[in-house]
mmCIF file of C-alpha atoms and ligand atoms in Angstrom:
data_model
loop_
_atom_site.group_PDB
_atom_site.id
_atom_site.type_symbol
_atom_site.label_atom_id
_atom_site.label_comp_id
_atom_site.label_asym_id
_atom_site.label_seq_id
_atom_site.Cartn_x
_atom_site.Cartn_y
_atom_site.Cartn_z
ATOM 1 C CA UNK A 27 131.448 147.464 122.171
ATOM 2 C CA UNK A 28 133.940 149.599 123.116
ATOM 3 C CA UNK A 29 137.118 147.951 124.483
ATOM 4 C CA UNK A 30 138.333 150.424 127.035
ATOM 5 C CA UNK A 31 141.970 150.572 127.673
ATOM 6 C CA UNK A 32 144.173 151.864 130.435
ATOM 7 C CA UNK A 33 147.126 153.761 130.299
ATOM 8 C CA UNK A 34 150.360 151.966 131.384
ATOM 9 C CA UNK A 35 151.617 155.735 133.256
ATOM 10 C CA UNK A 36 148.508 156.759 135.388
ATOM 11 C CA UNK A 37 146.234 153.319 135.033
ATOM 12 C CA UNK A 38 143.007 155.738 133.871
ATOM 13 C CA UNK A 39 140.840 153.691 131.859
ATOM 14 C CA UNK A 40 139.495 155.358 128.849
ATOM 15 C CA UNK A 41 139.353 154.502 125.160
ATOM 16 C CA UNK A 42 142.311 156.746 123.474
ATOM 17 C CA UNK A 43 145.124 154.720 122.054
ATOM 18 C CA UNK A 44 147.037 157.051 124.131
ATOM 19 C CA UNK A 45 147.397 159.293 127.505
ATOM 20 C CA UNK A 46 150.254 159.848 129.168
ATOM 21 C CA UNK A 47 151.835 156.807 127.261
ATOM 22 C CA UNK A 48 150.469 154.015 126.052
ATOM 23 C CA UNK A 49 147.011 152.642 126.821
ATOM 24 C CA UNK A 50 146.849 148.753 126.583
ATOM 25 C CA UNK A 51 143.796 146.340 126.279
ATOM 26 C CA UNK A 52 145.409 144.109 128.670
ATOM 27 C CA UNK A 53 144.138 145.077 132.371
ATOM 28 C CA UNK A 54 142.182 144.144 135.240
ATOM 29 C CA UNK A 55 140.630 145.477 138.067
ATOM 30 C CA UNK A 56 138.478 148.266 138.116
ATOM 31 C CA UNK A 57 137.744 150.822 140.219
ATOM 32 C CA UNK A 58 136.323 154.060 140.276
ATOM 33 C CA UNK A 59 137.956 156.905 142.294
ATOM 34 C CA UNK A 60 135.593 159.425 143.892
ATOM 35 C CA UNK A 61 137.182 160.965 146.670
ATOM 36 C CA UNK A 62 140.906 160.200 146.171
ATOM 37 C CA UNK A 63 142.377 162.040 149.465
ATOM 38 C CA UNK A 64 140.018 159.886 151.703
ATOM 39 C CA UNK A 65 139.968 156.625 149.331
ATOM 40 C CA UNK A 66 143.150 154.319 150.829
ATOM 41 C CA UNK A 67 143.153 152.340 147.308
ATOM 42 C CA UNK A 68 143.796 155.546 145.510
ATOM 43 C CA UNK A 69 146.906 156.138 147.995
ATOM 44 C CA UNK A 70 148.153 152.651 147.334
ATOM 45 C CA UNK A 71 147.959 153.020 143.677
ATOM 46 C CA UNK A 72 149.440 156.386 143.875
ATOM 47 C CA UNK A 73 146.281 157.975 142.318
ATOM 48 C CA UNK A 74 145.221 161.488 143.315
ATOM 49 C CA UNK A 75 142.332 162.489 140.571
ATOM 50 C CA UNK A 76 138.933 161.451 140.567
ATOM 51 C CA UNK A 77 138.208 159.034 137.509
ATOM 52 C CA UNK A 78 137.861 155.477 136.623
ATOM 53 C CA UNK A 79 141.179 153.103 137.230
ATOM 54 C CA UNK A 80 142.741 150.293 136.152
ATOM 55 C CA UNK A 81 144.123 148.437 139.392
ATOM 56 C CA UNK A 82 146.658 146.064 137.046
ATOM 57 C CA UNK A 83 147.799 147.339 133.614
ATOM 58 C CA UNK A 84 150.390 144.944 132.064
HETATM 59 ZN ZN1 LIG B 107 147.622 158.299 131.808
#
């Protein structure tokens, strides 16, 4: 099983070791942003791109 990581900078969930910065294995909460412009969660988290994100990244 592949352990998913999350980017410290943009919070995107990824399998890569690096995204905008280092990615970490310690993250909590998973959200899939389908419509960033209409999503309150996306606005709160500062997300403006479609994708999978972690709510909390350590
Ligand atoms: Zn990133």
